[in-house]
Amino acid sequence: MSTASNLFDPVHYAGARRPLPDATSLPPAAYYDPAFYQREIDMFFMKEWNFVGHAGRLKENGSWFTIDFAGVPVIVVRGEDGVVRAFANSCRHRGIRLVNGEGKTRAFVCPYHSWTYENHGGMRGAPGMEGVNCFDKADNGLIPVRLEQIGPFMWINFDPAAPSLDATMGDLKTRIASYSLDDLVLTRRKEYKVKCNWKVYIENFMDYYHTPTVHRNSLALGSVSAYHRKPVELEHCDGRYLVLYGKHEGTAGLLPGAKGFPFLPDLEGRSLEGSNFFYTSTCGLFGFTKDCVWYVKINPTGPDSIDLTVGSCFHKDIVARPDFEQVVQAYYERWNVAVAEDNVIVEEQQAGVRSPLCRPGRVSPMEAISYAFRKHLIDALKL
Ligand code: FES
Ligand SMILES: [Fe+2]
């Protein structure tokens, strides 16, 4: 396919829409073409709920961090009232990005002309604006961005008309209710810059087809568990998410043979017998296993690059144990090793898919979730 003129011709996406046994992956250009990425920004990232992490990152009133999500600068801040909110990180005067990184403050002071905003977004003052007609501080607070939570996990939405997060995610909340969401403490965040398209990472995370190969010396060391070789059941999800469930002994949070913590206290049903891996719109990934929860936050930074954050969450009673810091290192090691292995393979995929000789590939029944993800995306992009 030539990419310039006919990139959005639905004929290129018909293969991804076929029933799974007949399906192909997306055209390679979907993974690098700037015009395709711009369509994703306009029709997906600017319209749907974007996962931005765990509220435990904002420990105190006034704690804030910034994220440039798909190129849109945003501040996420816990106000003096304890409420977490998001705002456009653009000054109301001449639009400059107000802050970078993270910190704690009662007020954001613009580095350009010192307009000042409270940490709940309202304008505190605008020196030099005395005598300007009809200038009202009440009209010049930071522009709000919708932020809603499921337990401690936060999503933002740039579209004021979008349905609520709850309505969008449907029964996701019910599926994860027994993981003691409100008691999950964020104990570590680890950041990576990865040179791949955001979809490459999602497709990787949501298949265990690659586990016996990519993770043969780590997660799959010694034995390939039965679920690594079974066709994936594509479950009906009542919301903008997909689930990959795997039944297994022990936890998915440790390398084989490592010792860990007791299981979460209130787990119910099949969550007691295995792990749930979730993709949530637009690009949030989660591992819910028996003794911990982790997330992979993807921030697309261009057609072929992402900022990746891996967050680790444990029950507050586990975190309070005197041996927590010692035992948790085995979990951190599991994430360090597996994420490093995935990061190598996704960058190699990006390099290969960028070739003009690359073609859409056929799809294994073990890739049912990635297959469903691609259909979900091309529906959103009207392709
Ligand atoms: S751009 Fe912020 S005060 Fe001028
Ligand atoms: Fe992996």
Tab-separated table of C-alpha atoms and ligand atoms in Angstrom, residues 204-205 207 210-211 214-215 219 338-339 341-342 345, ligand 2:
chain	number	residue	atom	x	y	z
A	204	ASN	CA	2.328	-7.163	22.950
A	205	PHE	CA	0.836	-6.839	26.427
A	207	ASP	CA	-1.083	-11.664	24.048
A	210	HIS	CA	4.974	-14.356	22.774
A	211	THR	CA	5.647	-15.413	26.359
A	214	VAL	CA	10.406	-13.574	24.484
A	215	HIS	CA	10.269	-14.522	28.168
A	219	LEU	CA	8.422	-15.701	33.048
A	338	ALA	CA	9.963	-8.790	31.702
A	339	VAL	CA	9.519	-5.134	30.698
A	341	GLU	CA	12.510	-8.077	27.353
A	342	ASP	CA	9.294	-6.622	25.944
A	345	ILE	CA	11.062	-6.902	21.066
B	2	FE	FE	5.803	-9.702	27.318
